[in-house]
Coordinates of C-alpha atoms in Angstrom, one line a residue:
M1 CA 12.3 -12.0 -34.2
A2 CA 8.2 -11.6 -33.3
Q3 CA 7.7 -15.1 -33.9
Q4 CA 10.0 -16.5 -31.8
L5 CA 8.2 -14.1 -28.6
Q6 CA 6.5 -16.4 -26.1
I7 CA 4.4 -14.0 -24.5
T8 CA 2.5 -16.1 -21.1
A9 CA -0.6 -13.8 -19.9
A10 CA -4.1 -14.2 -18.5
T11 CA -5.3 -11.9 -21.5
V12 CA -2.7 -10.3 -23.6
D13 CA -2.8 -6.4 -24.9
P14 CA -2.0 -6.5 -28.8
A15 CA 0.1 -3.1 -28.0
L16 CA 2.7 -5.2 -26.2
L17 CA 4.1 -7.1 -29.3
D18 CA 4.6 -3.1 -30.5
L19 CA 7.8 -2.5 -27.7
P20 CA 10.8 -2.7 -28.7
W21 CA 11.3 -6.8 -27.2
E22 CA 14.8 -7.1 -29.7
V23 CA 16.5 -4.3 -27.7
P24 CA 18.3 -4.7 -24.3
L25 CA 15.5 -3.1 -21.5
E26 CA 18.6 -0.5 -20.7
E27 CA 18.9 0.9 -24.4
W28 CA 14.9 1.1 -24.6
P29 CA 14.2 4.5 -26.8
P30 CA 13.0 7.5 -23.9
D31 CA 9.6 7.6 -25.9
V32 CA 8.5 4.2 -25.0
L33 CA 9.4 5.3 -21.0
A34 CA 7.5 6.7 -18.6
A35 CA 9.5 9.1 -15.7
L36 CA 8.8 7.8 -12.6
P37 CA 10.8 7.7 -9.5
R38 CA 12.3 4.0 -9.7
G39 CA 14.1 2.6 -6.7
I40 CA 17.4 0.5 -6.5
S41 CA 17.1 -3.3 -8.2
R42 CA 18.9 -6.1 -9.1
H43 CA 17.5 -6.1 -12.4
V44 CA 17.0 -3.4 -15.0
V45 CA 13.3 -2.3 -14.5
R46 CA 12.0 0.1 -16.8
F47 CA 8.6 2.3 -16.8
V48 CA 6.7 2.0 -20.3
R49 CA 3.4 3.4 -21.2
L50 CA 1.1 1.2 -22.2
S51 CA -2.4 1.6 -24.0
G52 CA -3.1 4.8 -21.7
R53 CA -1.7 3.1 -18.6
I54 CA 1.4 2.9 -17.1
I55 CA 3.2 -0.8 -17.2
A56 CA 6.8 -1.3 -15.7
V57 CA 9.0 -4.0 -17.1
K58 CA 11.5 -6.0 -15.4
E59 CA 14.4 -8.0 -17.0
I60 CA 15.0 -11.4 -15.6
G61 CA 15.4 -14.8 -16.0
E62 CA 13.0 -17.6 -17.6
S63 CA 12.5 -19.5 -14.7
V64 CA 12.4 -16.9 -11.9
A65 CA 10.1 -14.4 -13.6
Y66 CA 7.6 -17.5 -14.4
H67 CA 8.0 -18.5 -10.4
E68 CA 7.1 -14.5 -9.4
Y69 CA 4.1 -14.3 -11.9
E70 CA 2.8 -17.2 -10.4
Q71 CA 3.3 -16.3 -6.9
L72 CA 1.8 -12.2 -7.8
R73 CA -1.4 -14.2 -9.4
A74 CA -1.9 -16.5 -6.0
L75 CA -1.1 -13.0 -4.0
G76 CA -3.8 -11.6 -6.4
R77 CA -6.5 -13.9 -5.8
L78 CA -5.9 -14.4 -1.9
D79 CA -6.6 -10.1 -2.5
A80 CA -2.7 -9.9 -1.0
P81 CA -1.7 -6.4 -0.8
S82 CA 0.9 -6.3 -3.8
V83 CA 1.6 -5.6 -7.7
Q84 CA -0.5 -7.1 -10.4
P85 CA 1.1 -9.2 -12.6
I86 CA 0.6 -8.3 -16.6
A87 CA 3.0 -11.2 -18.2
V88 CA 5.7 -12.7 -18.8
I89 CA 7.7 -12.3 -22.3
T90 CA 10.6 -15.3 -23.2
G91 CA 12.7 -16.1 -26.9
R92 CA 13.9 -12.5 -26.9
S93 CA 16.9 -12.1 -29.1
S94 CA 18.4 -9.4 -30.8
P95 CA 19.1 -8.6 -34.9
T96 CA 22.0 -10.4 -34.0
G97 CA 20.7 -13.4 -33.1
E98 CA 22.2 -12.4 -29.4
E99 CA 19.5 -14.0 -26.8
L100 CA 18.3 -11.4 -24.1
N101 CA 16.7 -12.1 -20.7
S102 CA 13.0 -12.7 -20.3
V103 CA 10.9 -10.0 -19.2
L104 CA 8.2 -9.8 -16.2
V105 CA 5.5 -7.4 -16.8
T106 CA 3.4 -5.7 -14.1
E107 CA 1.0 -3.1 -13.8
H108 CA 2.3 -0.2 -12.2
L109 CA 0.5 0.7 -9.0
Q110 CA -1.0 4.4 -9.1
Y111 CA 0.1 6.8 -7.0
S112 CA 2.9 4.9 -5.4
L113 CA 6.3 5.6 -4.5
P114 CA 9.8 3.9 -3.7
Y115 CA 10.7 4.6 -0.2
R116 CA 13.9 6.5 -1.3
A117 CA 11.5 9.0 -3.3
L118 CA 9.4 9.2 -0.3
F119 CA 12.5 10.8 1.6
S120 CA 13.5 12.9 -1.4
Q121 CA 10.6 14.8 -1.4
Y122 CA 9.9 15.3 2.3
M123 CA 13.0 14.3 4.3
R124 CA 11.6 14.3 7.7
P125 CA 13.1 11.5 9.9
E126 CA 9.3 10.6 12.1
T127 CA 8.9 9.2 7.9
A128 CA 11.0 6.6 8.7
G129 CA 9.0 5.2 11.4
R130 CA 5.5 5.5 9.6
L131 CA 7.1 3.3 6.6
I132 CA 8.2 1.1 8.9
D133 CA 4.6 0.8 10.4
A134 CA 3.2 0.1 7.2
L135 CA 5.8 -2.6 6.1
S136 CA 5.1 -4.3 9.4
V137 CA 1.3 -4.5 8.7
L138 CA 2.1 -6.0 5.0
L139 CA 4.5 -8.5 6.0
V140 CA 1.6 -9.3 8.8
R141 CA -0.9 -9.6 6.2
L142 CA 1.5 -12.0 3.6
H143 CA 2.2 -14.0 6.9
L144 CA -1.5 -14.5 7.6
L145 CA -2.2 -15.4 4.2
G146 CA 0.7 -18.2 4.4
F147 CA 3.3 -16.4 2.1
Y148 CA 7.1 -16.6 2.7
W149 CA 8.9 -13.6 1.5
G150 CA 12.4 -14.6 1.7
D151 CA 13.6 -10.8 0.7
V152 CA 11.8 -8.1 3.0
S153 CA 13.1 -4.6 2.4
L154 CA 12.0 -1.4 1.6
S155 CA 13.4 -1.8 -1.5
N156 CA 11.0 -4.5 -2.6
T157 CA 8.0 -2.5 -1.0
L158 CA 5.7 0.5 -2.4
F159 CA 4.3 2.4 -0.5
R160 CA 0.7 4.6 -1.0
R161 CA -0.8 7.6 1.1
D162 CA -3.6 6.2 3.4
A163 CA -4.9 9.5 5.3
G164 CA -1.9 10.9 6.5
A165 CA -0.2 7.4 7.0
F166 CA 1.1 4.9 4.3
A167 CA -0.2 1.7 3.0
A168 CA 2.6 -0.7 1.6
Y169 CA 2.4 -2.8 -1.0
L170 CA 4.6 -6.0 -2.2
V171 CA 6.6 -5.3 -5.0
D172 CA 8.8 -8.3 -5.7
A173 CA 8.3 -11.4 -5.1
E174 CA 11.2 -13.7 -6.8
T175 CA 12.0 -15.6 -3.5
G176 CA 8.7 -15.6 -2.4
E177 CA 6.6 -18.6 -1.5
L178 CA 3.2 -19.9 -0.6
H179 CA 2.4 -22.2 1.6
P180 CA -0.8 -23.6 3.7
Q181 CA 1.0 -22.0 7.4
L182 CA 3.8 -21.2 7.8
T183 CA 6.0 -22.2 10.5
V184 CA 7.9 -20.0 13.7
G185 CA 11.3 -19.9 11.9
Q186 CA 10.2 -19.1 8.5
R187 CA 8.4 -15.9 9.5
S188 CA 11.5 -15.2 12.4
Y189 CA 13.7 -15.6 9.3
D190 CA 11.1 -13.1 7.3
V191 CA 11.2 -10.3 9.9
D192 CA 15.0 -10.4 11.0
L193 CA 15.9 -10.4 7.5
A194 CA 13.2 -7.4 7.2
R195 CA 15.3 -5.3 10.1
T196 CA 18.7 -6.1 8.9
N197 CA 17.8 -4.6 5.2
I198 CA 16.1 -1.8 6.7
I199 CA 18.9 -1.0 8.5
G200 CA 21.5 -1.0 5.8
E201 CA 18.7 1.1 3.4
L202 CA 18.8 3.9 6.0
M203 CA 22.5 3.9 6.4
D204 CA 22.5 4.4 2.9
L205 CA 20.2 7.1 2.7
Q206 CA 22.1 9.1 5.5
A207 CA 25.5 8.4 3.7
G208 CA 24.0 10.0 0.6
E209 CA 22.5 12.6 3.3
V210 CA 19.1 12.0 2.4
L211 CA 17.9 11.0 6.2
D212 CA 19.2 12.9 9.1
E213 CA 21.8 11.6 10.6
D214 CA 20.9 11.9 13.9
V215 CA 18.0 9.5 13.2
D216 CA 19.2 6.6 14.9
V217 CA 18.6 3.6 12.2
I218 CA 19.7 0.7 14.4
E219 CA 16.7 1.7 16.3
V220 CA 14.1 2.0 13.5
G221 CA 15.1 -1.6 12.2
N222 CA 14.5 -2.6 15.6
Q223 CA 10.8 -1.1 15.8
I224 CA 9.6 -3.8 12.6
V225 CA 10.2 -6.5 15.2
E226 CA 8.6 -5.3 18.0
R227 CA 5.7 -3.7 15.8
Y228 CA 5.2 -6.8 13.9
E229 CA 5.1 -9.1 17.0
S230 CA 2.3 -7.1 18.7
L231 CA 0.4 -7.4 15.6
W232 CA 1.1 -11.2 15.3
A233 CA 0.1 -11.4 19.2
E234 CA -2.6 -9.2 18.4
L235 CA -4.1 -11.6 15.5
T236 CA -3.0 -14.6 16.9
Q237 CA -3.1 -15.2 20.4
E238 CA -5.2 -17.5 22.5
E239 CA -6.5 -15.5 25.7
S240 CA -8.3 -17.1 29.1
F241 CA -10.2 -15.3 31.4
D242 CA -12.8 -15.9 33.9
T243 CA -16.5 -16.5 32.4
A244 CA -17.8 -13.4 34.5
E245 CA -15.4 -11.4 32.0
R246 CA -17.0 -12.0 29.0
W247 CA -17.3 -8.5 27.6
R248 CA -13.1 -9.3 27.1
V249 CA -14.5 -10.7 24.3
T250 CA -15.6 -7.9 22.6
S251 CA -12.6 -5.3 23.9
R252 CA -10.6 -8.2 21.8
I253 CA -12.6 -7.7 19.0
N254 CA -12.4 -3.9 18.9
R255 CA -8.8 -3.6 19.4
L256 CA -8.7 -5.7 16.0
N257 CA -11.0 -3.6 14.2
D258 CA -9.1 -0.6 15.3
L259 CA -5.8 -2.3 13.9
G260 CA -7.8 -2.7 10.6
F261 CA -8.4 -6.5 10.7
D262 CA -12.1 -8.0 11.1
V263 CA -12.6 -11.0 12.6
G264 CA -14.4 -14.3 10.5
E265 CA -14.2 -16.9 13.2
L266 CA -14.1 -17.2 17.2
T267 CA -13.3 -20.6 18.6
I268 CA -14.7 -20.4 22.3
T269 CA -14.3 -22.9 25.0
T270 CA -14.9 -23.5 28.5
D271 CA -12.4 -25.4 30.4
V272 CA -13.6 -28.1 32.7
G273 CA -14.4 -26.4 35.7
G274 CA -16.3 -24.1 34.2
T275 CA -14.6 -21.1 34.8
T276 CA -12.4 -19.2 32.1
V277 CA -12.9 -19.0 28.4
S278 CA -10.7 -19.4 25.7
I279 CA -11.2 -17.6 22.7
E280 CA -8.8 -17.3 19.8
P281 CA -9.3 -15.5 16.0
K282 CA -9.6 -18.7 14.1
V283 CA -9.9 -16.5 10.3
V284 CA -8.7 -12.9 10.4
D285 CA -8.6 -10.9 7.4
A286 CA -7.4 -7.1 6.8
G287 CA -9.9 -3.9 5.7
H288 CA -12.5 -3.9 8.0
Y289 CA -12.7 -0.6 7.1
H290 CA -12.0 -1.1 3.6
R291 CA -15.0 -3.5 2.9
Q292 CA -18.0 -1.5 5.0
I293 CA -16.9 1.8 2.9
M294 CA -16.7 -0.4 -0.4
R295 CA -20.6 -1.7 0.5
L296 CA -22.0 1.1 1.3
T297 CA -20.5 3.5 -1.4
G298 CA -18.7 1.3 -3.6
L299 CA -15.5 3.5 -3.4
D300 CA -12.2 1.6 -3.2
V301 CA -10.0 3.4 -0.8
Q302 CA -7.3 2.6 1.3
E303 CA -7.9 1.5 5.4
N304 CA -7.7 4.7 7.0
Q305 CA -9.2 6.4 4.3
A306 CA -12.1 4.5 4.7
R307 CA -12.1 4.7 8.8
R308 CA -12.0 8.5 8.1
M309 CA -14.7 8.7 5.4
L310 CA -16.7 6.5 7.6
N311 CA -16.2 8.4 10.6
D312 CA -17.9 11.1 8.3
L313 CA -20.5 9.6 6.9
D314 CA -21.7 9.2 11.0
S315 CA -21.2 12.4 11.2
Y316 CA -23.5 13.2 8.6
R317 CA -26.2 10.8 9.5
A318 CA -26.2 12.4 13.0
E319 CA -26.2 16.0 11.7
T320 CA -29.3 14.8 9.3
D321 CA -31.2 12.7 11.7
R322 CA -31.1 9.8 10.0
Q323 CA -29.7 7.3 12.6
N324 CA -32.6 4.5 11.5
D325 CA -32.5 5.2 8.0
D326 CA -31.0 2.5 5.8
P327 CA -27.5 2.7 5.7
V328 CA -27.0 2.2 2.0
I329 CA -29.6 5.2 1.3
V330 CA -28.1 7.2 3.6
A331 CA -24.4 6.9 2.4
H332 CA -25.4 7.4 -1.3
D333 CA -26.9 10.4 -0.1
W334 CA -23.4 11.5 1.9
L335 CA -21.9 10.9 -1.6
D336 CA -23.8 13.2 -3.5
E337 CA -24.4 15.6 -0.8
V338 CA -20.6 15.5 0.8
F339 CA -18.2 13.6 -0.8
N340 CA -18.5 14.5 -4.2
P341 CA -18.8 17.9 -4.0
T342 CA -16.3 18.7 -2.2
V343 CA -13.9 16.9 -4.7
R344 CA -15.3 18.5 -7.8
A345 CA -15.0 21.8 -5.4
V346 CA -11.0 21.3 -5.9
P347 CA -9.7 22.7 -9.5
R348 CA -9.3 20.2 -12.2
D349 CA -5.8 20.9 -12.7
L350 CA -4.9 20.3 -9.4
R351 CA -7.4 17.2 -8.8
R352 CA -4.8 15.0 -9.9
K353 CA -1.9 15.5 -7.4
L354 CA -3.5 12.8 -5.0
E355 CA -6.5 10.4 -5.2
P356 CA -9.9 11.9 -4.5
A357 CA -10.2 10.0 -0.8
E358 CA -6.6 11.3 0.1
I359 CA -8.1 14.9 -0.9
F360 CA -11.2 14.2 1.0
H361 CA -9.2 13.5 4.4
E362 CA -6.6 16.4 4.3
V363 CA -10.1 18.9 3.6
L364 CA -11.3 17.3 6.4
E365 CA -7.8 17.5 8.0
H366 CA -7.8 21.4 7.1
R367 CA -11.1 22.3 8.1
W368 CA -10.6 20.8 11.4
F369 CA -7.3 22.4 11.9
V370 CA -8.5 25.7 10.8
S371 CA -11.7 25.7 12.6
Q372 CA -9.3 24.9 15.5
Q373 CA -7.3 28.1 15.2
Q374 CA -10.2 30.1 14.3
A375 CA -12.1 28.6 17.3
R376 CA -15.3 28.3 15.3
D377 CA -17.4 26.0 12.9
V378 CA -15.7 26.5 8.7
P379 CA -17.5 25.4 6.2
M380 CA -16.5 23.0 4.3
S381 CA -16.8 25.1 1.5
E382 CA -14.6 27.7 3.0
A383 CA -12.3 24.5 4.0
V384 CA -12.0 23.6 0.5
A385 CA -10.6 27.1 -0.4
S386 CA -8.4 27.5 2.0
Y387 CA -7.1 23.9 1.3
V388 CA -6.3 24.5 -2.3
E389 CA -4.6 27.7 -1.6
N390 CA -2.8 27.5 1.2
V391 CA -2.0 22.9 0.9
L392 CA -2.7 21.2 -2.2
R393 CA -1.3 24.0 -4.9
H394 CA 2.2 23.6 -3.2
R395 CA 2.0 19.6 -3.1
P396 CA 3.6 17.8 -5.5
D397 CA 2.1 15.4 -7.7
E398 CA 1.8 12.3 -6.5
R399 CA -0.2 10.6 -9.4
S400 CA 3.5 11.2 -11.7
F401 CA 5.7 12.4 -9.2
L402 CA 9.1 13.3 -11.0
D403 CA 12.3 13.0 -8.9
R404 CA 15.7 13.3 -10.9
D405 CA 17.4 11.7 -8.1
S406 CA 15.2 9.1 -8.0
V407 CA 14.4 8.8 -11.8
E408 CA 18.1 8.6 -12.8
M409 CA 18.9 6.2 -9.5
P410 CA 21.4 3.3 -10.9
T411 CA 20.1 -0.1 -11.5
V412 CA 22.2 -3.0 -10.9
D413 CA 22.2 -5.9 -13.5
I414 CA 22.8 -9.4 -13.1

């Protein structure tokens, strides 16, 4: 049986060969599985421990598996927010000779949760709006790259905490297609499908008494259309104004930065009369703050986390009167004197509950709250101690969050 297996991968982990490929995925033994929350899927999906990491294994048809593998690889090369493919495995068969479906193997996105696990855990109506915002940003980013999703939904997305908000990642690219540029029709279809699917998914949560019945799911579904259109317009629309108002160029760039996008190139055209200037972003990409903090510190964090860290870094620079020093050197000192000591002050057994950058963000939030409450500037050490005892100790472990209802959520085989 082992000789019949065909593994397509950029690099092959030999431990893959030790997994029970001759057994249908839904019958895999518990000793190889990782108990992580799963959402509803059209296919059988299992999380598996492999060489000290966790992988996701999805049973799927051979042609679809290869298609999704190539789409995810292409998105990875474009630095899109998506799961990373590891391998496609075909040629599976049982000891009796029965042919088994091929599988797609992807890297599990650490600290990520499906939307059902988030609602099972928090059950707050406002969570829905925050997830919609994250999904809207993801859809805009994918469309800017020329990726047509074809099956936009909360179920096909994973969410990670990002400084109090959420960052969304594509987890299912079966129907996806990468093009040089998308048509208006392709973008509109994705957005309309997203709206329809989201409304259905939230209705399902209400039927299961997970989402408050007072939440207007139609209104929440409509939010993705409104949010997407405003983001897309801000990023791509042409803008004309009098030459005396050229300050609006800077204003436009600042708005794009505030949305988490950077401007690589601008086209500015003066008309025949010389009275107006047209501005249109030509090259835009997400991750403005992420790239800044990566360049300065080497930390690979989420966009909003990076924004908060940069704000704290700016405060540190002002407090130490080092505005004219090399930013990289100042950032290195900030890491040694502020960021790392703050994270290390959290007990080791509690540190794994959240990413270090999220812990740092929450400590800053907690420090501000306590300072406001007590009308004094609370020292960082005191803020960390208070945060650990009053907040973090009571938080679930989001690195390997176990939610019985989510873990045992049925899968649908096709």
